[in-house]
Coordinates of C-alpha atoms in Angstrom, one line a residue:
X1 CA 2.4 29.5 -11.9
X2 CA -1.0 28.2 -11.7
X3 CA -1.2 27.3 -15.6
X4 CA 2.1 25.6 -15.2
X5 CA 0.7 23.4 -12.4
X6 CA -2.5 23.1 -14.1
X7 CA -1.4 20.6 -17.1
X8 CA 0.9 18.3 -14.8
X9 CA -2.0 18.1 -12.5
X10 CA -4.5 17.3 -15.5
X11 CA -1.8 14.5 -16.7
X12 CA -1.7 12.9 -13.1
X13 CA -5.3 12.8 -12.7
X14 CA -5.6 11.2 -16.1
X15 CA -3.2 8.5 -15.1
X16 CA -4.7 8.0 -11.8
X17 CA -8.3 7.5 -13.8
X18 CA -6.9 5.0 -15.9
X19 CA -5.1 3.1 -13.2
X20 CA -8.3 3.1 -10.9
X21 CA -10.4 1.6 -13.8
X22 CA -7.9 -0.9 -15.4
X23 CA -6.9 -2.2 -12.0
X24 CA -10.7 -2.8 -10.9
X25 CA -11.6 -4.2 -14.1
X26 CA -8.5 -6.9 -13.8
X27 CA -9.9 -7.8 -10.6
X28 CA -13.5 -8.0 -11.6
X29 CA -15.7 -10.7 -9.7
X30 CA -17.6 -12.8 -11.8
X31 CA -19.8 -14.5 -9.3
X32 CA -22.4 -13.4 -6.6
X33 CA -20.6 -13.0 -3.3
X34 CA -23.5 -12.3 -1.0
X35 CA -27.0 -11.7 -0.4
X36 CA -26.8 -7.8 -0.9
X37 CA -24.7 -8.3 -4.0
X38 CA -27.4 -10.6 -5.2
X39 CA -30.1 -7.9 -4.8
X40 CA -27.9 -5.2 -6.7
X41 CA -27.1 -7.9 -9.6
X42 CA -31.1 -8.5 -9.8
X43 CA -31.6 -4.8 -10.0
X44 CA -29.9 -4.8 -13.4
X45 CA -32.4 -7.1 -14.5
X46 CA -35.5 -5.9 -13.1
X47 CA -35.4 -2.9 -10.6
X48 CA -38.2 -3.7 -8.0
X49 CA -38.3 -2.6 -4.4
X50 CA -41.3 -4.7 -3.4
X51 CA -38.9 -7.7 -4.4
X52 CA -35.9 -6.4 -2.8
X53 CA -34.0 -5.7 -6.0
X54 CA -32.4 -3.8 -4.3
X55 CA -33.8 -3.4 -0.9
X56 CA -34.9 -0.1 0.6
X57 CA -33.5 3.0 0.7
X58 CA -33.6 1.7 -3.1
X59 CA -30.4 3.5 -4.0
X60 CA -32.1 5.1 -7.4
X61 CA -29.2 7.2 -8.4
X62 CA -26.7 4.3 -8.3
X63 CA -29.2 1.9 -10.0
X64 CA -29.9 4.5 -12.5
X65 CA -26.5 5.2 -13.5
X66 CA -25.6 1.4 -13.2
X67 CA -28.4 0.6 -15.6
X68 CA -26.9 3.2 -18.2
X69 CA -23.6 1.5 -18.1
X70 CA -25.1 -2.0 -18.1
X71 CA -26.9 -1.1 -21.3
X72 CA -23.6 -0.6 -22.8
X73 CA -21.4 -3.3 -21.4
X74 CA -24.2 -5.9 -21.3
X75 CA -22.3 -7.4 -18.0
X76 CA -23.3 -6.4 -14.6
X77 CA -19.9 -7.8 -13.5
X78 CA -18.1 -5.2 -15.8
X79 CA -20.5 -2.6 -14.9
X80 CA -20.0 -2.5 -11.1
X81 CA -16.1 -2.6 -11.6
X82 CA -16.3 0.4 -14.1
X83 CA -18.3 2.5 -11.7
X84 CA -16.1 1.3 -8.6
X85 CA -12.9 2.4 -10.6
X86 CA -14.2 5.9 -11.4
X87 CA -15.6 6.2 -8.1
X88 CA -12.1 5.4 -6.6
X89 CA -10.6 8.0 -8.8
X90 CA -13.1 10.5 -7.2
X91 CA -12.9 9.5 -3.9
X92 CA -8.9 10.1 -4.1
X93 CA -9.4 13.6 -6.0
X94 CA -11.6 14.9 -3.3
X95 CA -9.6 13.5 -0.5
X96 CA -6.6 15.5 -1.7
X97 CA -8.9 18.5 -2.3
X98 CA -10.2 18.6 0.9
X99 CA -6.9 18.3 2.7
X100 CA -5.4 21.0 0.2
X101 CA -2.7 18.7 -1.1
X102 CA -1.2 19.0 -4.7
X103 CA -1.2 15.6 -6.6
X104 CA 2.3 16.4 -7.6
X105 CA 3.7 16.9 -4.4
X106 CA 5.5 14.2 -2.3
X107 CA 2.7 14.3 0.4
X108 CA 0.0 14.1 -2.6
X109 CA 1.6 11.2 -4.2
X110 CA 1.8 9.0 -0.8
X111 CA -1.8 10.1 -0.1
X112 CA -2.8 8.8 -3.6
X113 CA -0.9 5.6 -3.1
X114 CA -2.5 4.9 0.4
X115 CA -5.9 5.4 -1.1
X116 CA -5.5 3.6 -4.1
X117 CA -4.2 0.4 -2.6
X118 CA -6.5 0.5 0.4
X119 CA -7.7 -3.1 0.6
X120 CA -11.4 -2.5 1.7
X121 CA -11.9 0.4 -0.6
X122 CA -10.6 -1.7 -3.4
X123 CA -12.7 -4.7 -2.5
X124 CA -15.9 -2.5 -2.7
X125 CA -15.1 -1.0 -5.8
X126 CA -15.6 -4.5 -7.2
X127 CA -18.4 -5.6 -5.2
X128 CA -22.0 -5.0 -6.8
X129 CA -22.6 -2.3 -4.4
X130 CA -23.0 1.5 -4.3
X131 CA -20.6 1.8 -1.2
X132 CA -17.7 3.3 -3.1
X133 CA -19.6 5.7 -5.4
X134 CA -21.5 6.7 -2.2
X135 CA -18.1 7.9 -0.4
X136 CA -17.1 9.7 -3.6
X137 CA -20.3 11.6 -3.6
X138 CA -19.9 12.1 0.2
X139 CA -16.4 13.6 -0.1
X140 CA -17.5 15.8 -3.1
X141 CA -20.4 17.1 -0.9
X142 CA -18.0 18.1 2.0
X143 CA -15.4 19.6 -0.2
X144 CA -18.1 22.0 -1.4
X145 CA -19.8 22.5 1.9
X146 CA -16.7 23.5 3.6
X147 CA -15.4 26.0 1.1
X148 CA -14.9 29.2 3.0
X149 CA -17.6 31.8 2.1
X150 CA -15.2 34.3 1.0
X151 CA -14.6 32.1 -2.2
X152 CA -18.2 32.1 -3.1
X153 CA -18.4 35.7 -4.0
X154 CA -18.4 36.5 -7.6
X155 CA -19.6 33.0 -8.6
X156 CA -22.9 32.4 -10.6
X157 CA -23.7 29.5 -8.2
X158 CA -22.6 29.5 -4.5
X159 CA -20.2 26.7 -4.1
X160 CA -21.8 25.7 -0.9
X161 CA -25.0 25.4 -2.5
X162 CA -23.3 22.7 -5.0
X163 CA -22.5 20.9 -1.6
X164 CA -26.0 20.7 -0.5
X165 CA -27.1 19.6 -4.0
X166 CA -24.8 16.7 -3.8
X167 CA -26.2 16.1 -0.1
X168 CA -29.4 15.5 -1.6
X169 CA -28.1 13.3 -4.2
X170 CA -26.0 11.3 -1.9
X171 CA -29.4 10.1 -0.2
X172 CA -30.3 8.4 -3.4
X173 CA -27.0 6.7 -3.6
X174 CA -26.1 5.9 -0.1
X175 CA -28.5 7.1 2.6
X176 CA -26.8 5.9 5.5
X177 CA -23.7 8.2 4.9
X178 CA -25.6 11.3 5.5
X179 CA -24.8 11.5 9.4
X180 CA -21.3 12.0 8.4
X181 CA -22.5 15.3 6.5
X182 CA -24.7 16.6 9.5
X183 CA -22.1 18.7 11.4
X184 CA -20.7 20.2 8.0
X185 CA -24.4 21.1 6.8
X186 CA -25.2 22.5 10.4
X187 CA -22.1 24.7 10.8
X188 CA -22.4 26.1 7.0
X189 CA -26.0 26.9 7.9
X190 CA -25.2 28.4 11.0
X191 CA -22.3 30.5 9.9
X192 CA -22.7 31.5 6.1
X193 CA -25.4 33.5 4.4
X194 CA -27.8 32.2 2.0
X195 CA -29.5 29.5 4.1
X196 CA -32.7 29.4 2.2
X197 CA -31.0 29.0 -1.2
X198 CA -28.9 26.1 0.3
X199 CA -31.9 24.3 1.7
X200 CA -33.6 24.5 -1.5
X201 CA -30.6 23.0 -3.3
X202 CA -30.8 20.1 -0.9
X203 CA -34.3 19.5 -1.6
X204 CA -33.8 19.6 -5.3
X205 CA -31.0 17.1 -5.1
X206 CA -33.5 14.8 -3.2
X207 CA -36.4 15.4 -5.5
X208 CA -34.2 14.6 -8.7
X209 CA -34.3 10.9 -7.4
X210 CA -37.4 10.6 -5.1
X211 CA -39.8 11.9 -7.9
X212 CA -38.9 9.2 -10.7
X213 CA -38.8 6.7 -7.7
X214 CA -42.4 7.5 -6.6
X215 CA -43.6 7.4 -10.2
X216 CA -41.8 4.1 -10.8
X217 CA -42.9 2.3 -7.6
X218 CA -45.8 4.2 -6.5
X219 CA -46.4 5.8 -3.2
X220 CA -48.1 3.2 -1.2
X221 CA -45.7 0.6 -2.0
X222 CA -42.7 2.8 -1.4
X223 CA -43.8 3.8 2.2
X224 CA -44.7 0.0 2.9
X225 CA -41.1 -1.0 1.8
X226 CA -39.7 1.7 3.7
X227 CA -41.7 1.0 6.9
X228 CA -41.0 -2.9 6.5
X229 CA -37.2 -2.6 6.0
X230 CA -36.9 0.2 8.5
X231 CA -38.7 -2.0 11.3
X232 CA -36.7 -4.9 10.4
X233 CA -33.4 -3.0 10.4
X234 CA -33.7 -1.9 13.8
X235 CA -35.7 -4.7 15.4
X236 CA -34.8 -8.0 13.3
X237 CA -32.2 -8.3 11.0
X238 CA -30.2 -5.1 10.7
X239 CA -27.6 -5.7 13.2
X240 CA -28.2 -2.5 14.9
X241 CA -27.5 -2.3 18.8
X242 CA -31.1 -3.0 19.5
X243 CA -30.7 -6.7 17.9
X244 CA -27.0 -7.1 18.8
X245 CA -26.4 -5.3 22.0
X246 CA -23.0 -7.0 23.0
X247 CA -21.1 -3.6 23.4
X248 CA -17.8 -5.1 24.0
X249 CA -18.2 -7.3 20.8
X250 CA -19.3 -4.2 19.0
X251 CA -16.2 -2.1 19.9
X252 CA -13.9 -5.1 19.1
X253 CA -15.7 -5.6 15.6
X254 CA -15.6 -1.7 14.9
X255 CA -11.8 -1.7 15.6
X256 CA -11.1 -4.7 13.6
X257 CA -13.1 -3.2 10.5
X258 CA -11.1 -0.1 10.4
X259 CA -7.6 -1.6 11.7
X260 CA -7.7 -4.9 9.8
X261 CA -10.3 -5.0 7.1
X262 CA -9.7 -1.5 6.4
X263 CA -6.0 -1.0 6.3
X264 CA -4.7 -4.8 6.2
X265 CA -3.3 -4.6 9.6
X266 CA -2.8 -7.1 12.0
X267 CA -5.3 -8.7 14.1
X268 CA -5.3 -12.1 15.9
X269 CA -4.8 -15.0 13.4
X270 CA -3.7 -13.1 10.5
X271 CA -0.7 -13.4 8.4
X272 CA 2.8 -12.5 9.7
X273 CA 3.0 -9.8 6.9
X274 CA 0.1 -7.9 8.6
X275 CA 2.3 -7.9 11.7
X276 CA 5.2 -6.4 9.8
X277 CA 2.9 -3.7 8.2
X278 CA 1.6 -3.0 11.6
X279 CA 5.2 -2.7 13.2
X280 CA 6.4 -0.3 10.4
X281 CA 3.3 2.0 10.9
X282 CA 3.5 2.2 14.6
X283 CA 6.7 3.1 14.4
X284 CA 6.3 5.9 12.0
X285 CA 3.2 7.2 14.0
X286 CA 5.3 7.2 17.4
X287 CA 7.9 9.3 16.1
X288 CA 5.3 11.8 14.7
X289 CA 3.5 11.8 18.1
X290 CA 6.9 12.3 19.8
X291 CA 7.9 15.0 17.6
X292 CA 4.3 16.6 17.9
X293 CA 4.5 16.6 21.6
X294 CA 7.7 18.3 21.6
X295 CA 6.5 21.3 19.7
X296 CA 3.3 21.4 21.8
X297 CA 5.0 24.6 23.6
X298 CA 4.6 26.5 20.2
X299 CA 1.4 28.6 20.9
X300 CA 0.5 28.6 17.2
X301 CA 0.8 25.0 17.0
X302 CA -1.5 24.7 19.9
X303 CA -4.2 27.1 18.5
X304 CA -4.0 24.9 15.4
X305 CA -4.8 21.7 17.2
X306 CA -7.6 23.6 18.8
X307 CA -9.0 24.5 15.8
X308 CA -9.1 20.9 14.5
X309 CA -11.2 19.9 17.2
X310 CA -14.0 22.3 15.8
X311 CA -13.1 20.8 12.3
X312 CA -16.7 19.7 10.6
X313 CA -14.6 16.7 8.8
X314 CA -13.7 15.3 12.2
X315 CA -16.8 16.0 13.7
X316 CA -18.4 14.3 11.0
X317 CA -16.2 11.5 11.4
X318 CA -17.1 11.3 15.3
X319 CA -20.8 11.5 14.2
X320 CA -20.6 8.9 11.8
X321 CA -18.6 6.2 14.0
X322 CA -21.6 6.9 16.8
X323 CA -24.1 6.2 14.1
X324 CA -22.9 3.1 12.6
X325 CA -21.8 1.8 16.3
X326 CA -25.4 2.4 17.2
X327 CA -27.3 1.9 13.9
X328 CA -25.4 -0.5 11.5
X329 CA -24.3 -4.2 11.4
X330 CA -20.8 -3.7 12.2
X331 CA -20.3 -7.3 13.6
X332 CA -20.8 -8.9 10.3
X333 CA -20.3 -6.2 7.6
X334 CA -17.1 -4.3 7.9
X335 CA -17.9 -2.1 4.9
X336 CA -20.1 0.4 7.2
X337 CA -16.7 1.9 8.2
X338 CA -15.6 2.9 4.4
X339 CA -16.4 6.6 5.0
X340 CA -14.0 6.7 7.6
X341 CA -11.2 5.3 5.7
X342 CA -10.1 8.4 3.6
X343 CA -9.8 10.3 6.9
X344 CA -7.5 7.8 8.4
X345 CA -5.7 7.4 5.1
X346 CA -5.0 11.1 5.1
X347 CA -3.3 10.9 8.6
X348 CA -1.6 7.8 7.6
X349 CA 0.0 9.6 4.6
X350 CA 0.7 12.7 6.4
X351 CA 2.7 10.7 9.1
X352 CA 4.6 9.2 6.6
X353 CA 5.5 12.3 4.8
X354 CA 6.6 14.0 8.2
X355 CA 8.4 11.1 8.9
X356 CA 10.4 11.5 5.6
X357 CA 10.9 15.3 5.8
X358 CA 10.6 16.7 9.1
X359 CA 11.9 14.2 11.6
X360 CA 15.8 14.6 11.1
X361 CA 16.3 16.1 14.5
X362 CA 14.8 12.8 16.2
X363 CA 16.3 10.2 14.0
X364 CA 19.7 12.0 13.6
X365 CA 20.5 13.8 16.9
X366 CA 23.7 15.6 16.7
X367 CA 23.6 15.4 12.8
X368 CA 25.8 12.7 12.6
X369 CA 25.8 10.5 9.4
X370 CA 22.9 12.2 7.5
X371 CA 22.7 9.9 4.6
X372 CA 22.2 6.9 6.7
X373 CA 19.3 8.3 8.6
X374 CA 17.7 9.7 5.6
X375 CA 17.8 6.1 3.9
X376 CA 16.6 4.9 7.4
X377 CA 13.5 7.1 7.1
X378 CA 12.8 6.5 3.5
X379 CA 13.3 2.6 4.0
X380 CA 11.0 2.5 6.9
X381 CA 8.2 4.3 4.9
X382 CA 8.9 2.1 1.8
X383 CA 8.7 -1.2 3.9
X384 CA 5.5 0.0 5.2
X385 CA 4.0 0.8 1.7
X386 CA 5.4 -2.5 0.6
X387 CA 3.9 -4.6 3.0
X388 CA 0.8 -2.5 2.9
X389 CA 0.5 -3.2 -1.0
X390 CA 1.2 -7.0 -0.5
X391 CA -1.5 -7.4 2.0
X392 CA -4.2 -5.5 -0.3
X393 CA -3.1 -7.2 -3.6
X394 CA -3.4 -10.6 -1.7
X395 CA -6.7 -9.7 -0.4
X396 CA -8.2 -8.3 -3.7
X397 CA -6.8 -11.7 -5.6
X398 CA -8.5 -14.0 -3.1
X399 CA -11.7 -11.9 -3.7
X400 CA -11.6 -13.1 -7.4
X401 CA -12.2 -16.6 -6.1
X402 CA -15.8 -17.5 -5.3
X403 CA -17.1 -17.3 -1.4
X404 CA -18.1 -19.9 0.6
X405 CA -21.7 -19.5 -0.2
X406 CA -20.9 -19.2 -4.1
X407 CA -18.8 -22.3 -3.6
X408 CA -22.0 -24.2 -2.1
X409 CA -24.0 -22.7 -5.1
X410 CA -21.6 -24.4 -7.6
X411 CA -21.5 -27.5 -5.6
X412 CA -25.3 -27.8 -5.6
X413 CA -25.5 -26.9 -9.2
X414 CA -23.4 -29.9 -10.1
X415 CA -25.3 -32.1 -7.8
X416 CA -28.6 -31.0 -9.4
X417 CA -27.1 -31.8 -12.8
X418 CA -26.0 -35.4 -11.3
X419 CA -29.6 -36.1 -9.8
X420 CA -32.8 -36.8 -11.9
X421 CA -34.7 -35.8 -8.8
X422 CA -35.3 -32.6 -7.2
X423 CA -32.8 -32.0 -4.4
X424 CA -34.3 -31.5 -0.9
X425 CA -32.3 -28.5 0.8
X426 CA -32.7 -27.4 4.4
X427 CA -31.3 -23.9 5.2
X428 CA -32.0 -20.4 6.8
X429 CA -34.2 -18.2 4.6
X430 CA -31.5 -15.8 3.2
X431 CA -29.6 -19.0 2.1
X432 CA -32.8 -20.3 0.3
X433 CA -33.2 -17.0 -1.4
X434 CA -29.4 -16.9 -2.7
X435 CA -29.8 -20.2 -4.2
X436 CA -33.4 -20.4 -5.5
X437 CA -32.5 -16.8 -7.0
X438 CA -29.9 -18.4 -9.0
X439 CA -31.8 -21.5 -10.5
X440 CA -31.1 -24.1 -8.0
X441 CA -34.5 -25.8 -8.4
X442 CA -35.0 -27.9 -5.2
X443 CA -37.5 -28.6 -2.5
X444 CA -36.7 -26.1 0.1
X445 CA -37.2 -26.6 4.0
X446 CA -36.7 -23.3 5.7
X447 CA -35.6 -23.5 9.4
X448 CA -35.8 -20.2 11.3
X449 CA -35.5 -21.7 14.6
X450 CA -35.2 -24.9 16.3
X451 CA -38.8 -25.5 16.6
X452 CA -38.8 -25.9 12.8
X453 CA -36.7 -29.0 13.0
X454 CA -39.8 -31.0 13.4
X455 CA -40.6 -30.5 9.8
X456 CA -37.8 -33.0 9.2
X457 CA -39.1 -35.9 11.3
X458 CA -40.7 -37.8 8.6
X459 CA -37.7 -37.3 6.0
X460 CA -35.3 -39.9 6.7
X461 CA -32.9 -39.5 3.6
X462 CA -32.2 -37.5 0.9
X463 CA -31.6 -34.1 2.9
X464 CA -29.1 -31.7 2.0
X465 CA -28.6 -29.3 4.9
X466 CA -26.6 -26.2 4.9
X467 CA -25.0 -24.6 8.1
X468 CA -25.3 -26.8 10.9
X469 CA -25.6 -30.7 11.2
X470 CA -28.8 -32.1 12.3
X471 CA -29.1 -33.2 15.8
X472 CA -29.3 -36.9 16.5
X473 CA -28.5 -38.0 12.9
X474 CA -25.4 -39.4 11.1
X475 CA -24.6 -38.0 7.9
X476 CA -23.1 -40.0 5.1
X477 CA -21.3 -36.8 3.7
X478 CA -19.8 -33.5 4.6
X479 CA -18.3 -30.9 2.6
X480 CA -17.0 -27.6 4.1
X481 CA -16.3 -24.6 2.0
X482 CA -14.1 -21.2 3.0
X483 CA -13.1 -17.9 2.3
X484 CA -11.0 -15.2 4.0
X485 CA -13.2 -13.6 6.2
X486 CA -11.1 -10.2 5.7
X487 CA -12.5 -10.4 1.8
X488 CA -16.2 -10.8 3.1
X489 CA -17.2 -11.6 6.9
X490 CA -20.7 -13.1 5.8
X491 CA -20.8 -16.9 5.8
X492 CA -16.8 -16.9 5.6
X493 CA -17.4 -20.9 6.5
X494 CA -20.4 -23.1 5.2
X495 CA -20.9 -26.8 5.5
X496 CA -23.2 -28.8 3.4
X497 CA -24.2 -32.0 5.4
X498 CA -26.0 -34.7 3.4
X499 CA -28.3 -37.4 4.9

């Protein structure tokens, strides 16, 4: 039986890999969409942590792999999409492996579809960033760490040890995802034997990238970059709770990141199709909740739910949610919820499967007209997945069009070609960095706060101001650029004022 299942599985995963790579290549973005993407793009040309190419924690494993692919393709846009496509396939593979769901089953197909079409996962697989690869490595590590010890006997290398090795490597891909693994790592060390071997494997996973990073950067420069970036992240620009302490805003934005950004569901101001998608999903979930509550009297089921509360994956999800709520910029960067999405996607897929397979008693009480009710169940799930796909495809297609800051860059580039003199550009430091790094030669005046506006007192004309208009001055021209904030929350609307 296992041999019969093996070849169809291999065939299915081959198709999934091809679809993931081709779809991400089709939606490749050929512009720099934000500051973080710029830093990773520049790292393909010259990897330099001191110049924030990229910023600390340096992401050495991701950048090393990207450099190899970039050496073959010669185009960083294609490089990031290729890595994103392959990482998406790994995310789907380990998502199903963790849930012990076979890819050829109905549940497996629904799981794969929900993950493949996930809007935020798709966006991040095209963005010039390591997040999708980080989620793939996180799930792989989680899968091997949570394998029961009885399955490790007779193996040359303990499978749990592989999980610890991958955890160390994950720190070189996306260090901020480590909190998700902490409960699983702790439980594995406490409950299973071979603690020393596992810890050594984790250390090796770190040393594999840390030693080359120290040799490349230098210990002193690496420590200086770490101190500067860590201090800035938690006390200045990082968007942690220490710098953005509005609790209700953080709660709202975290929910929006998961619901609207993560799964394309309805939020205030969104398109009606997102509302339709939400209504269908709520109906599916409510029926499953009703069905689950009706079976709570079953002692076996009650024990199963009780065990779930001690599940290292659910504990990791809660731990990670607390970490990003306190320590990450969830107000402006929805991508921080990415590791949570596979867990939620499994829940959604399971609800859809249960709705189709096991809810005949609820939807067909009395057993009358079973064909009609079967069509109703399939139709509801089909409509949800159709609306979900439409939202995702629309979002990724919009992603192929330049963001507001990229449109500003193009506008100023054209102005630069038209003018014989250098432009005088007034902006905040990050926008200056974005423009100056992409060959916009100008006289830059950086405004950090209102006190810096005095720098403009002696300049009456010829100013190009990005962001907010100057007080007590009448501009001669204003251009405003937009993009969908569910593509990227950063600078979704930017105005250029000319004086």
